Amino acid sequence: MILPTKHIRPDRALLTVGGEILGYLHEPATVSRLWDLVRNARKETHQAAPINYDWFILALDLLFMVGAVDLDRGLVRKASVP
């Protein structure tokens, strides 16, 4: 689930989706804005499988748990490096 396996394609692994999310976080954004960016990018790229909202939230949760993103007044932002 977190890493690709024989049952989960590399483009659907949570680390891959999390990397995509981080790639769109040039500035703080709402969860819905990030969802729109990831969903639209995956529609345009025929190599990446579409994901549902639940899978997107799991990837966002993973990023939060490892300290890669923070939630600040309703906006998701990259975590600052101490």
CSV table of C-alpha atoms in Angstrom, one decimal:
chain,number,residue,atom,x,y,z
A,1,MET,CA,0.0,0.0,0.0
A,2,ILE,CA,2.7,2.5,1.0
A,3,LEU,CA,5.2,0.9,-1.4
A,4,PRO,CA,4.5,-0.7,-4.8
A,5,THR,CA,3.9,-4.5,-4.6
A,6,LYS,CA,2.8,-7.1,-7.1
A,7,HIS,CA,-0.8,-6.0,-6.4
A,8,ILE,CA,-0.2,-2.2,-6.3
A,9,ARG,CA,1.2,-0.5,-9.3
A,10,PRO,CA,4.1,2.0,-8.7
A,11,ASP,CA,1.9,5.0,-9.8
A,12,ARG,CA,-0.7,4.1,-7.2
A,13,ALA,CA,1.6,3.5,-4.2
A,14,LEU,CA,1.0,6.1,-1.4
A,15,LEU,CA,4.7,7.3,-1.6
A,16,THR,CA,4.3,8.0,-5.3
A,17,VAL,CA,1.0,9.9,-4.8
A,18,GLY,CA,2.6,11.7,-1.8
A,19,GLY,CA,5.5,12.8,-4.0
A,20,GLU,CA,3.0,14.1,-6.6
A,21,ILE,CA,1.3,16.1,-3.8
A,22,LEU,CA,4.6,17.6,-2.6
A,23,GLY,CA,5.4,18.5,-6.2
A,24,TYR,CA,2.3,20.7,-6.3
A,25,LEU,CA,3.0,22.4,-3.0
A,26,HIS,CA,4.9,25.4,-4.3
A,27,GLU,CA,2.8,27.5,-1.9
A,28,PRO,CA,0.2,26.6,0.8
A,29,ALA,CA,-3.0,25.2,-0.7
A,30,THR,CA,-6.3,23.8,0.5
A,31,VAL,CA,-6.9,20.1,0.4
A,32,SER,CA,-9.5,20.5,-2.3
A,33,ARG,CA,-7.1,22.6,-4.5
A,34,LEU,CA,-4.4,19.8,-4.1
A,35,TRP,CA,-7.0,17.2,-5.0
A,36,ASP,CA,-8.0,19.1,-8.1
A,37,LEU,CA,-4.3,19.4,-9.2
A,38,VAL,CA,-3.5,15.8,-8.7
A,39,ARG,CA,-6.7,14.5,-10.3
A,40,ASN,CA,-6.4,16.8,-13.3
A,41,ALA,CA,-2.7,15.9,-13.8
A,42,ARG,CA,-3.5,12.2,-13.7
A,43,LYS,CA,-6.3,12.7,-16.3
A,44,GLU,CA,-3.8,14.3,-18.6
A,45,THR,CA,-1.1,11.7,-18.1
A,46,HIS,CA,-2.3,8.4,-19.5
A,47,GLN,CA,0.5,6.5,-17.8
A,48,ALA,CA,-0.7,7.2,-14.3
A,49,ALA,CA,-3.8,5.4,-13.1
A,50,PRO,CA,-6.6,7.5,-11.7
A,51,ILE,CA,-7.0,7.5,-7.9
A,52,ASN,CA,-10.0,8.1,-5.8
A,53,TYR,CA,-10.3,10.7,-3.0
A,54,ASP,CA,-9.8,8.2,-0.3
A,55,TRP,CA,-6.4,7.1,-1.7
A,56,PHE,CA,-5.4,10.8,-2.0
A,57,ILE,CA,-6.3,11.4,1.6
A,58,LEU,CA,-4.3,8.4,2.7
A,59,ALA,CA,-1.3,9.8,0.9
A,60,LEU,CA,-1.8,13.2,2.5
A,61,ASP,CA,-2.1,11.5,5.9
A,62,LEU,CA,1.2,9.6,5.2
A,63,LEU,CA,2.9,12.9,4.4
A,64,PHE,CA,1.6,14.4,7.6
A,65,MET,CA,2.7,11.5,9.7
A,66,VAL,CA,6.3,11.5,8.4
A,67,GLY,CA,6.4,15.3,9.0
A,68,ALA,CA,6.6,16.3,5.3
A,69,VAL,CA,3.5,18.6,5.4
A,70,ASP,CA,1.8,20.7,8.0
A,71,LEU,CA,-1.8,22.0,8.3
A,72,ASP,CA,-1.8,25.8,9.0
A,73,ARG,CA,-5.2,27.6,9.2
A,74,GLY,CA,-6.8,25.2,6.8
A,75,LEU,CA,-3.9,25.2,4.3
A,76,VAL,CA,-1.5,22.4,3.6
A,77,ARG,CA,2.1,23.5,3.4
A,78,LYS,CA,5.5,21.8,3.2
A,79,ALA,CA,7.0,21.4,6.6
A,80,SER,CA,9.9,23.6,7.4
A,81,VAL,CA,13.2,21.9,8.0
A,82,PRO,CA,14.5,22.6,11.5
